[in-house]
Short mmCIF file of C-alpha atoms in Angstrom, two decimals:
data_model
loop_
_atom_site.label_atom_id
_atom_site.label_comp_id
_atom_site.label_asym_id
_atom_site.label_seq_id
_atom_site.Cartn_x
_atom_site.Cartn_y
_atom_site.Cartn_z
CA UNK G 11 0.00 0.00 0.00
CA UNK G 12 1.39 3.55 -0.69
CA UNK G 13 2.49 5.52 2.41
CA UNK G 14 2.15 9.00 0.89
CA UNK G 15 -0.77 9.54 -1.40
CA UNK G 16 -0.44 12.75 -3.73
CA UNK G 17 -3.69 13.39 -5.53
CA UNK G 18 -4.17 14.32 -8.67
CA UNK G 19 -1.61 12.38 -10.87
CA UNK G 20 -2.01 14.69 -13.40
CA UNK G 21 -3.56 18.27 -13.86
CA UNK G 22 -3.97 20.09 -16.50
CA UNK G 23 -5.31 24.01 -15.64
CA UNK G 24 -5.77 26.95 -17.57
CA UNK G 25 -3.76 30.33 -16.88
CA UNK G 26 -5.06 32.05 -13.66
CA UNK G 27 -7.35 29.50 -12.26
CA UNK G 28 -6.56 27.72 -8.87
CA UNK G 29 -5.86 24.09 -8.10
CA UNK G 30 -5.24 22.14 -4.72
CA UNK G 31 -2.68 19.52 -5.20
CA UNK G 32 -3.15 16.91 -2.26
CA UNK G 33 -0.47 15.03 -0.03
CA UNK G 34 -1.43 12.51 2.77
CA UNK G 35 1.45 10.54 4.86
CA UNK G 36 0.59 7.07 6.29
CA UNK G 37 4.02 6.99 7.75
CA UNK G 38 3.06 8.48 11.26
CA UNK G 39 5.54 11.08 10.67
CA UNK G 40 5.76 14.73 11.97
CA UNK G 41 7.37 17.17 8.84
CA UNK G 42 5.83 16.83 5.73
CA UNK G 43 7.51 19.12 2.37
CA UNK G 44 6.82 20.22 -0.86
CA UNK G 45 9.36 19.85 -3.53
CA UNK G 46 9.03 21.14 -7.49
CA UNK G 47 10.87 19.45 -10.48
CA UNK G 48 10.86 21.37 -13.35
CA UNK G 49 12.14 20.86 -16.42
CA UNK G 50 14.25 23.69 -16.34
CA UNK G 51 15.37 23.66 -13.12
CA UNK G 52 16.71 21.14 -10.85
CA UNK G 53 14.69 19.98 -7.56
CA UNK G 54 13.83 22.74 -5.88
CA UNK G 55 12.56 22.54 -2.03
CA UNK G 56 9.29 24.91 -1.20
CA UNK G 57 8.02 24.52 2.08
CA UNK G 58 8.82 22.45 5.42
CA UNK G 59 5.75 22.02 7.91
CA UNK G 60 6.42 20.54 11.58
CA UNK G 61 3.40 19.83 13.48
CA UNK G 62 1.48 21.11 10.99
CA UNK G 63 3.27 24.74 11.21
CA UNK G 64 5.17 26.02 8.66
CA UNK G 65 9.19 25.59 9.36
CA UNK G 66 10.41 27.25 6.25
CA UNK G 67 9.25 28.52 3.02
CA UNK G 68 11.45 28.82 0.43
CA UNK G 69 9.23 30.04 -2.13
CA UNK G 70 9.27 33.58 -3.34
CA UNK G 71 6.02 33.75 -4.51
CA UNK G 72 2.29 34.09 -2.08
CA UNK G 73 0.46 32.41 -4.67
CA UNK G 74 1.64 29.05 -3.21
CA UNK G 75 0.17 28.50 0.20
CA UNK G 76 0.53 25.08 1.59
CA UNK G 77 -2.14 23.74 3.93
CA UNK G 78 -2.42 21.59 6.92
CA UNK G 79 -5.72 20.58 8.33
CA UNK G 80 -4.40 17.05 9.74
CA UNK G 81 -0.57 16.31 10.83
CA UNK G 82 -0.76 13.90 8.04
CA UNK G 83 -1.89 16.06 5.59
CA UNK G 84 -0.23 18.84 3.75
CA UNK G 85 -2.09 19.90 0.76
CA UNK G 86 -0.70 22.58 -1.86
CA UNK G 87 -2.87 25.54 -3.07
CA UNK G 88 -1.93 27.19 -6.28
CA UNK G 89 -3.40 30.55 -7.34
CA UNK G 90 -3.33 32.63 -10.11
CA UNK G 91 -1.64 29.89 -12.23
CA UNK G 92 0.90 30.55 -14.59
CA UNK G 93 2.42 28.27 -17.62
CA UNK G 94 5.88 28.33 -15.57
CA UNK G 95 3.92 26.54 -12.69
CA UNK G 96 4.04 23.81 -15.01
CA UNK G 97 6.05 20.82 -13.53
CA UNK G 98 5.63 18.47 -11.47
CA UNK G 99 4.96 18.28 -7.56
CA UNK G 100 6.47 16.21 -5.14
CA UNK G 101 5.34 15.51 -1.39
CA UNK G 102 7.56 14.18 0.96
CA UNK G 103 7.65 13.45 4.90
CA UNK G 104 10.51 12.58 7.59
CA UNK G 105 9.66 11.61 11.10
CA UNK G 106 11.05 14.82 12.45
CA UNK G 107 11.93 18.33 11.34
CA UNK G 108 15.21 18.74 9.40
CA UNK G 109 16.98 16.49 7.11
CA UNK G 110 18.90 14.21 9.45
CA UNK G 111 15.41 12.42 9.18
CA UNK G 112 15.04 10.21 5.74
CA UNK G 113 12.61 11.70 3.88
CA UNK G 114 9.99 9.69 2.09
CA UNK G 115 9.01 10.88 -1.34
CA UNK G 116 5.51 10.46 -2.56
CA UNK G 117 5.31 9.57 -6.59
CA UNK G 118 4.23 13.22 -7.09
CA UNK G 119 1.45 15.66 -9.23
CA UNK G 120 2.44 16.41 -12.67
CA UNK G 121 0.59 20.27 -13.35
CA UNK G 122 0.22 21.59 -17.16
CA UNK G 123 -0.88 25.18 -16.90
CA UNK G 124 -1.74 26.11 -20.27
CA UNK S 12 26.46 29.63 -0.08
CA UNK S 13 25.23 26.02 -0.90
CA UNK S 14 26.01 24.32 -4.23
CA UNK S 15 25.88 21.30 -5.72
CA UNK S 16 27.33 20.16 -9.02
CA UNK S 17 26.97 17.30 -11.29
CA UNK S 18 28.95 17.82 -14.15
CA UNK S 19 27.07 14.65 -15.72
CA UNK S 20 23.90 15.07 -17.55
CA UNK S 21 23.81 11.77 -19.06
CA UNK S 22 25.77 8.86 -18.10
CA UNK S 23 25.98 5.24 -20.45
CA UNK S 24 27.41 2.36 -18.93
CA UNK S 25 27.15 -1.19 -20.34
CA UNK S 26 25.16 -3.65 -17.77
CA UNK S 27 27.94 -5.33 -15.46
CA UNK S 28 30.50 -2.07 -15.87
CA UNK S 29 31.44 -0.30 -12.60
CA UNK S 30 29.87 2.90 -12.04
CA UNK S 31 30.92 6.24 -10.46
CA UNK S 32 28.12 9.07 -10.99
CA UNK S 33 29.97 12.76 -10.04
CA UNK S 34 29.09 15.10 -7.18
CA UNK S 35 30.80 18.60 -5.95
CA UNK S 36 29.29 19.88 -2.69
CA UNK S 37 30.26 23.81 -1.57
CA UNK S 38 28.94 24.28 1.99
CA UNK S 39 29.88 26.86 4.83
CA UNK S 40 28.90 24.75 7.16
CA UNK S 41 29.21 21.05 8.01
CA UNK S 42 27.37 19.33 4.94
CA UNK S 43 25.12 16.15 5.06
CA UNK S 44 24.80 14.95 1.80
CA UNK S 45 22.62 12.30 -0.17
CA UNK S 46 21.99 10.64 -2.92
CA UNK S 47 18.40 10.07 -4.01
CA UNK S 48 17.67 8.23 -7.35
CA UNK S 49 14.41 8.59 -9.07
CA UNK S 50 12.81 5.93 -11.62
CA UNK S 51 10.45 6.99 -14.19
CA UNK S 52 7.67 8.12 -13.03
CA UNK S 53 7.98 7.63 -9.45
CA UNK S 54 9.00 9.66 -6.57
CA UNK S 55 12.54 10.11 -4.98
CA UNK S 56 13.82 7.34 -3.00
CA UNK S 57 16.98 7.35 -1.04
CA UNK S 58 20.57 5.69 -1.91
CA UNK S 59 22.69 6.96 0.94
CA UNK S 60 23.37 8.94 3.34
CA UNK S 61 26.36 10.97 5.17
CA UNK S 62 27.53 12.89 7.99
CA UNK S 63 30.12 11.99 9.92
CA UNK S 64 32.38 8.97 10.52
CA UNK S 65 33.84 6.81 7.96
CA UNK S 66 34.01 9.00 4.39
CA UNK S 67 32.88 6.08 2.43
CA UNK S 68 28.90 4.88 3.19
CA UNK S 69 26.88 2.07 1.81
CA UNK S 70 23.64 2.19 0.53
CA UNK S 71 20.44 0.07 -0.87
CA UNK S 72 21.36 -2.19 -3.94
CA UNK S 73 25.06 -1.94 -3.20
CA UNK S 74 25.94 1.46 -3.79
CA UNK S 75 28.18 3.43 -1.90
CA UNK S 76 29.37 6.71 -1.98
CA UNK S 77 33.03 8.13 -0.73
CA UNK S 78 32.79 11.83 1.19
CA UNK S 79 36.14 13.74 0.69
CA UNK S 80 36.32 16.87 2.47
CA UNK S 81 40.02 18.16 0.92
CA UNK S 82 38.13 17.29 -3.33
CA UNK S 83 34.06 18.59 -1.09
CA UNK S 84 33.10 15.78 -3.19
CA UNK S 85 30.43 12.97 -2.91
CA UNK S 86 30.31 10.23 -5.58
CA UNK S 87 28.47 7.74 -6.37
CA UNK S 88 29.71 3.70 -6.78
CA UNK S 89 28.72 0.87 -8.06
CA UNK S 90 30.80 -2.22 -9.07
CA UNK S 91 28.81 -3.68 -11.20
CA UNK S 92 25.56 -2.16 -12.76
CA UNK S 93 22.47 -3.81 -13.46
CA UNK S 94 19.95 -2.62 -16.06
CA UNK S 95 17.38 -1.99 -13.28
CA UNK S 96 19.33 1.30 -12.33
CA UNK S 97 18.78 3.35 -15.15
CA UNK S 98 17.53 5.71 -13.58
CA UNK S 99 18.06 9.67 -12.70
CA UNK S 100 20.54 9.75 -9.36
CA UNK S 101 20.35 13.39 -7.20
CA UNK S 102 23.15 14.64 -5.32
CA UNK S 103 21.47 16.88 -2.22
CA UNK S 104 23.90 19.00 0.30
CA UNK S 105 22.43 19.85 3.34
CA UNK S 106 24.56 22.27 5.35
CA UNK S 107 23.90 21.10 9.26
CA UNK S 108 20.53 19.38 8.82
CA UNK S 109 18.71 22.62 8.40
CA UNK S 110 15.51 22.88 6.25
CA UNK S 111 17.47 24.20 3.27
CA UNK S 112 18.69 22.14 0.80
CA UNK S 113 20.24 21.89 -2.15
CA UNK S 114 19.89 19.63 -5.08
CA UNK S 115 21.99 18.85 -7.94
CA UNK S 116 20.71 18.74 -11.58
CA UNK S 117 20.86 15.15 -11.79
CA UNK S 118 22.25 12.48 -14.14
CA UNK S 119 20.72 10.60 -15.71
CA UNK S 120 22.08 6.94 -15.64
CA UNK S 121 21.67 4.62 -19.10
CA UNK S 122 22.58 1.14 -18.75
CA UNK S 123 23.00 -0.46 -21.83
CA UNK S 124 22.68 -4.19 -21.88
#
């Protein structure tokens, strides 16, 4: 059975509409993250959450607000989409806060923004 | 400033070869470093790890990697590859466990039976 579930598997949205991407961890762990992979960029890290509050964010822009309404659950809200937003999404969780912890990579949401 | 390089888009070995896949770390502070590989279509999944101790680390599926502080490099080893690892292998600095990290571009890892 899959320990993270990220939901859609694909997306496709049309410029400046809003989409949710969801993450859920069955691994009893404490941090969840948000990762993009892009094709013209290399993995890039987004936000860290830690008991559901938010332990870094290292995304410039407000229209991506992450959202925690369980520990286990760390969903991604995208506004105003662009066609740059296009790539795809990855969820991940660790037991604890920080990278000492593995983290556990779900299989990710891959967004077209047309 | 954090950095990782992988000088090595696109790697081709023949199945059974040996295997080193390149990384060069630049940290200010003490680095833990990783390597993650990724199959098609799936998520990340973790190789190895390293922080302290001895500079060379084993992983899943017999890979190891070698840390040298005096090269700040990380690579990847494998004696003999099977045609189950193509695959895309990450390099990923963190500089004293923080939050922030850093990943390499990736290379992508062909093996050619």
């Amino acid at each position: 059975d899959p320990k993270i579930i990220q939901k859609p598997k694909y997306l496709v949205a049309v410029t400046g509409s809003e989409k949710i991407l969801i993450c859920e961890q069955y691994l009893g762990h404490n941090a969840m993250y948000w990762y993009r992979q892009s094709a013209k960029k290399p993995l890039e890290f987004m936000f860290s959450y830690s008991y559901q509050k938010l332990m870094d964010n290292q995304t410039a822009s407000s229209r991506f607000q992450p959202q925690s309404s369980k520990k286990n659950h760390l969903d991604l809200q995208i506004t105003a989409l662009k066609p740059d937003d296009s790539a795809t999404y990855f969820c991940a969780s660790s037991q604890d806060e920080g990278w000492q912890d593995t983290q556990y990579f779900g299989p990710g949401t891959r967004l077209l923004v047309l | 400033a954090q950095s990782v390089t992988q000088p090595d888009a696109r790697v081709t070995v023949s199945e059974g070869a040996s295997l080193q896949l390149r990384c060069k770390y630049s940290s200010s502070g003490t680095p833990y470093l990783f390597w993650y590989v990724q199959y098609p279509r799936q998520g990340l999944q973790l190789l190895l790890k390293y922080y302290s101790g001895d500079p060379v680390v084993q992983g899943v599926n017999g890979f190891e990697a070698e840390f040298s502080k005096s090269n700040s490099s990380f690579h990847l080893r494998k004696a003999s590859v099977h045609w189950s690892d193509s695959a895309v292998y990450f390099c990923v600095l963190s500089a004293t466990g923080g939050y922030k990290v850093v990943f390499g571009s990736g290379t992508r890892l062909l093996v050619s039976p």
